[in-house]
Tab-separated table of C-alpha atoms in Angstrom:
chain	number	residue	atom	x	y	z
X	1	GLU	CA	10.862	12.558	6.775
X	2	PRO	CA	9.901	12.877	3.085
X	3	GLU	CA	6.255	12.276	2.336
X	4	VAL	CA	3.851	11.814	-0.548
X	5	THR	CA	1.290	14.609	-0.704
X	6	GLN	CA	-2.196	14.160	-2.123
X	7	THR	CA	-4.792	16.776	-2.912
X	8	PRO	CA	-7.645	17.243	-2.335
X	9	SER	CA	-8.240	15.190	0.792
X	10	HIS	CA	-11.920	14.883	-0.072
X	11	GLN	CA	-13.676	15.371	-3.416
X	12	VAL	CA	-17.390	15.185	-4.064
X	13	THR	CA	-18.482	15.008	-7.691
X	14	GLN	CA	-21.603	14.420	-9.723
X	15	MET	CA	-21.884	11.150	-11.621
X	16	GLY	CA	-20.589	11.582	-15.147
X	17	GLN	CA	-18.209	14.405	-14.259
X	18	GLU	CA	-14.457	14.282	-14.733
X	19	VAL	CA	-12.165	14.375	-11.713
X	20	ILE	CA	-8.426	14.791	-11.380
X	21	LEU	CA	-6.671	13.550	-8.276
X	22	ARG	CA	-3.270	15.025	-7.638
X	23	CYS	CA	-0.160	13.653	-6.023
X	24	VAL	CA	3.329	14.948	-5.349
X	25	PRO	CA	5.631	11.931	-4.951
X	26	ILE	CA	8.908	11.965	-3.056
X	27	SER	CA	11.330	13.943	-5.182
X	28	ASN	CA	14.012	11.320	-5.853
X	29	HIS	CA	11.623	8.429	-6.391
X	30	LEU	CA	11.258	6.964	-9.861
X	31	TYR	CA	8.254	4.647	-9.553
X	32	PHE	CA	4.740	5.908	-9.018
X	33	TYR	CA	1.495	4.122	-8.286
X	34	TRP	CA	-2.196	4.572	-7.740
X	35	TYR	CA	-4.223	2.288	-5.491
X	36	ARG	CA	-7.803	2.504	-4.362
X	37	GLN	CA	-9.798	1.180	-1.432
X	38	ILE	CA	-13.563	0.940	-1.514
X	39	LEU	CA	-15.002	1.348	1.971
X	40	GLY	CA	-14.570	-1.865	3.970
X	41	GLN	CA	-12.654	-3.642	1.204
X	42	LYS	CA	-9.038	-4.425	0.343
X	43	VAL	CA	-6.493	-2.005	-1.018
X	44	GLU	CA	-6.461	-2.617	-4.792
X	45	PHE	CA	-3.701	-1.872	-7.294
X	46	LEU	CA	-4.691	0.379	-10.195
X	47	VAL	CA	-1.588	1.393	-12.112
X	48	SER	CA	2.174	1.783	-11.931
X	49	PHE	CA	4.199	4.387	-13.811
X	50	TYR	CA	7.889	4.556	-14.595
X	51	ASN	CA	9.992	6.529	-17.043
X	52	ASN	CA	6.969	8.511	-18.204
X	53	GLU	CA	4.873	5.549	-19.147
X	54	ILE	CA	2.544	3.003	-17.622
X	55	SER	CA	4.425	-0.091	-16.443
X	56	GLU	CA	1.434	-2.152	-15.465
X	57	LYS	CA	-2.278	-1.686	-14.935
X	58	SER	CA	-5.022	-3.751	-13.390
X	59	GLU	CA	-8.392	-4.711	-14.852
X	60	ILE	CA	-9.925	-1.870	-12.858
X	61	PHE	CA	-7.876	0.677	-14.793
X	62	ASP	CA	-10.053	0.833	-17.902
X	63	ASP	CA	-10.412	3.526	-20.560
X	64	GLN	CA	-12.085	5.863	-18.082
X	65	PHE	CA	-8.811	6.187	-16.175
X	66	SER	CA	-5.613	7.894	-17.199
X	67	VAL	CA	-2.430	8.977	-15.467
X	68	GLU	CA	-0.027	11.736	-16.245
X	69	ARG	CA	3.149	13.282	-14.940
X	70	PRO	CA	2.687	16.766	-16.366
X	71	ASP	CA	5.842	18.201	-14.850
X	72	GLY	CA	8.750	17.075	-12.701
X	73	SER	CA	6.809	16.930	-9.482
X	74	ASN	CA	3.124	16.100	-9.975
X	75	PHE	CA	1.494	12.769	-10.750
X	76	THR	CA	-2.213	12.791	-11.550
X	77	LEU	CA	-5.036	10.309	-11.889
X	78	LYS	CA	-7.964	11.340	-14.095
X	79	ILE	CA	-11.332	9.674	-14.162
X	80	ARG	CA	-13.177	10.884	-17.268
X	81	SER	CA	-16.783	10.087	-16.456
X	82	THR	CA	-17.254	9.093	-12.851
X	83	LYS	CA	-19.629	6.345	-11.778
X	84	LEU	CA	-21.123	5.695	-8.375
X	85	GLU	CA	-18.850	2.664	-7.974
X	86	ASP	CA	-15.773	4.875	-8.330
X	87	SER	CA	-16.448	6.163	-4.814
X	88	ALA	CA	-13.405	5.104	-2.799
X	89	MET	CA	-10.192	6.237	-1.134
X	90	TYR	CA	-7.499	6.730	-3.735
X	91	PHE	CA	-3.901	6.375	-2.598
X	92	CYS	CA	-0.838	7.529	-4.455
X	93	ALA	CA	2.513	5.915	-3.670
X	94	SER	CA	6.095	6.246	-4.809
X	95	SER	CA	9.267	4.228	-4.404
X	96	ASP	CA	12.824	3.980	-5.568
X	97	ALA	CA	14.537	0.747	-6.527
X	98	SER	CA	15.643	-0.051	-3.003
X	99	SER	CA	12.943	1.083	-0.621
X	100	GLY	CA	9.491	0.134	0.430
X	101	TYR	CA	6.654	2.190	-0.872
X	102	THR	CA	5.646	5.478	0.673
X	103	PHE	CA	1.929	6.097	0.460
X	104	GLY	CA	0.097	9.387	0.636
X	105	SER	CA	-2.769	9.979	3.026
X	106	GLY	CA	-5.316	9.539	0.260
X	107	THR	CA	-8.168	11.338	-1.458
X	108	ARG	CA	-11.674	10.317	-0.512
X	109	LEU	CA	-13.748	10.473	-3.708
X	110	THR	CA	-17.508	10.515	-3.313
X	111	VAL	CA	-19.607	10.256	-6.471
X	112	VAL	CA	-23.228	11.344	-6.039
M	1	ASP	CA	3.613	-13.078	-6.144
M	2	ALA	CA	3.246	-15.794	-3.501
M	3	LYS	CA	0.061	-15.906	-1.466
M	4	THR	CA	0.091	-15.211	2.251
M	5	THR	CA	-2.165	-16.351	5.061
M	6	GLN	CA	-2.732	-14.253	8.168
M	7	PRO	CA	-5.170	-14.501	11.080
M	8	THR	CA	-8.139	-12.212	10.636
M	9	SER	CA	-7.769	-10.493	13.982
M	10	MET	CA	-5.696	-10.415	17.167
M	11	ASP	CA	-5.745	-8.568	20.465
M	12	CYS	CA	-2.743	-7.459	22.473
M	13	ALA	CA	-2.461	-5.758	25.864
M	14	GLU	CA	-0.867	-2.346	25.853
M	15	GLY	CA	2.835	-2.529	26.713
M	16	ARG	CA	3.125	-6.189	25.775
M	17	ALA	CA	4.756	-7.587	22.657
M	18	ALA	CA	2.475	-8.145	19.688
M	19	ASN	CA	3.442	-11.156	17.570
M	20	LEU	CA	1.738	-11.262	14.185
M	21	PRO	CA	2.214	-14.464	12.185
M	22	CYS	CA	2.188	-14.925	8.429
M	23	ASN	CA	2.356	-18.088	6.355
M	24	HIS	CA	3.882	-17.918	2.886
M	25	SER	CA	4.603	-21.543	2.094
M	26	THR	CA	4.895	-20.967	-1.677
M	27	ILE	CA	7.444	-18.171	-1.437
M	28	SER	CA	10.109	-18.202	-4.141
M	29	GLY	CA	13.808	-17.795	-3.529
M	30	ASN	CA	13.870	-14.249	-4.901
M	31	GLU	CA	10.809	-13.004	-3.021
M	32	TYR	CA	11.063	-10.773	0.001
M	33	VAL	CA	8.638	-10.565	2.909
M	34	TYR	CA	7.225	-7.071	3.428
M	35	TRP	CA	5.038	-5.794	6.231
M	36	TYR	CA	2.784	-2.773	5.979
M	37	ARG	CA	0.057	-1.473	8.238
M	38	GLN	CA	-2.997	0.718	7.742
M	39	ILE	CA	-4.294	2.787	10.597
M	40	HIS	CA	-8.005	3.465	10.136
M	41	SER	CA	-8.425	4.911	6.605
M	42	GLN	CA	-4.928	6.325	6.271
M	43	GLY	CA	-2.508	5.273	3.564
M	44	PRO	CA	-0.624	2.030	4.184
M	45	GLN	CA	2.625	2.527	6.070
M	46	TYR	CA	5.795	0.550	5.403
M	47	ILE	CA	7.109	-1.252	8.492
M	48	ILE	CA	9.909	-3.627	7.577
M	49	HIS	CA	11.047	-6.180	5.040
M	50	GLY	CA	13.485	-9.086	4.823
M	51	LEU	CA	14.707	-11.933	2.663
M	52	LYS	CA	15.923	-14.658	5.022
M	53	ASN	CA	17.730	-13.042	7.918
M	54	ASN	CA	15.902	-11.577	10.863
M	55	GLU	CA	15.553	-7.814	10.645
M	56	THR	CA	14.996	-5.081	13.205
M	57	ASN	CA	14.305	-1.377	12.886
M	58	GLU	CA	12.881	1.333	15.093
M	59	MET	CA	9.337	0.115	14.534
M	60	ALA	CA	9.491	-3.665	14.684
M	61	SER	CA	11.378	-6.925	14.303
M	62	LEU	CA	10.854	-9.483	11.575
M	63	ILE	CA	11.583	-13.135	12.262
M	64	ILE	CA	11.689	-15.399	9.183
M	65	THR	CA	11.859	-19.167	9.632
M	66	GLU	CA	14.819	-21.000	8.180
M	67	ASP	CA	12.705	-22.582	5.436
M	68	ARG	CA	11.178	-19.116	4.751
M	69	LYS	CA	7.669	-20.531	4.714
M	70	SER	CA	6.489	-18.336	7.536
M	71	SER	CA	7.403	-15.179	9.393
M	72	THR	CA	6.421	-13.196	12.474
M	73	LEU	CA	6.252	-9.457	12.884
M	74	ILE	CA	7.004	-8.373	16.440
M	75	LEU	CA	5.996	-5.026	17.890
M	76	PRO	CA	8.000	-5.136	21.140
M	77	HIS	CA	5.896	-2.809	23.275
M	78	ALA	CA	2.500	-2.282	21.688
M	79	THR	CA	0.755	1.043	22.218
M	80	LEU	CA	-2.804	2.095	21.468
M	81	ARG	CA	-1.508	3.829	18.343
M	82	ASP	CA	-0.421	0.448	16.967
M	83	THR	CA	-4.069	-0.560	16.537
M	84	ALA	CA	-4.271	-1.119	12.778
M	85	VAL	CA	-4.600	-3.691	10.002
M	86	TYR	CA	-1.239	-5.359	9.353
M	87	TYR	CA	-0.447	-6.749	5.918
M	88	CYS	CA	2.163	-9.380	5.107
M	89	ILE	CA	3.132	-9.246	1.429
M	90	VAL	CA	5.710	-11.264	-0.486
M	91	ARG	CA	7.122	-9.881	-3.686
M	92	VAL	CA	10.210	-9.775	-5.794
M	93	TRP	CA	12.624	-6.999	-4.922
M	94	SER	CA	12.017	-4.401	-7.572
M	95	GLY	CA	10.891	-0.824	-7.484
M	96	ALA	CA	8.537	-1.510	-10.356
M	97	ASN	CA	6.754	-4.434	-8.781
M	98	ASN	CA	3.336	-3.802	-7.397
M	99	LEU	CA	2.007	-4.646	-3.966
M	100	PHE	CA	-0.960	-6.946	-3.702
M	101	PHE	CA	-2.789	-6.515	-0.415
M	102	GLY	CA	-4.774	-9.278	1.179
M	103	THR	CA	-7.175	-8.801	4.056
M	104	GLY	CA	-4.416	-8.627	6.689
M	105	THR	CA	-4.653	-8.990	10.462
M	106	ARG	CA	-6.639	-6.475	12.431
M	107	LEU	CA	-4.605	-5.861	15.602
M	108	THR	CA	-6.405	-4.252	18.496
M	109	VAL	CA	-4.260	-3.009	21.355
M	110	ILE	CA	-6.256	-3.054	24.565
M	111	PRO	CA	-5.557	-0.616	27.416
């Protein structure tokens, strides 16, 4: 069964450093998303991406965040200057127009 | 997207059917009912979705009331691996539409 792949599975970074979280969506999917989940809290929408541009973003997705699809297979989330409160699980997901989402297994980001 | 209401937690004996209810009284005519689950800290997993007819797949069955104001997800023979948080989400059918997760129902399957 096709799956969404995320790397790394765990990232530890110093506060103020830049991080890039990587995702390989399912190859024939057109819609891409990032969600995050702070420990013990709800899964929160960050951003959706379609046709090489952001479709929608939440209030969480401020100027410190950016997304990119640098080639035909990868989809990345960059956090420019990490804060302690950015510590969370980050989930990438993809979908086509007719299916439910497929989520990756997540990247656990720990900011110290 | 319409709001949903789910019980906070439920228990189910292993091998028995697990019936998870969801209220979505403000659902619009073009909104579908989706069910996802999250096992521990893994990524949410799609289970099933439907508009107004009952649906069944290899994982579960979805029963939607005739007025569409509520639905029930049925896991016919629950196993320990079905212990998870189950989310009921209503949204318009569109690949571009985002999912908004509530707090879900924490299902514990008991041996």
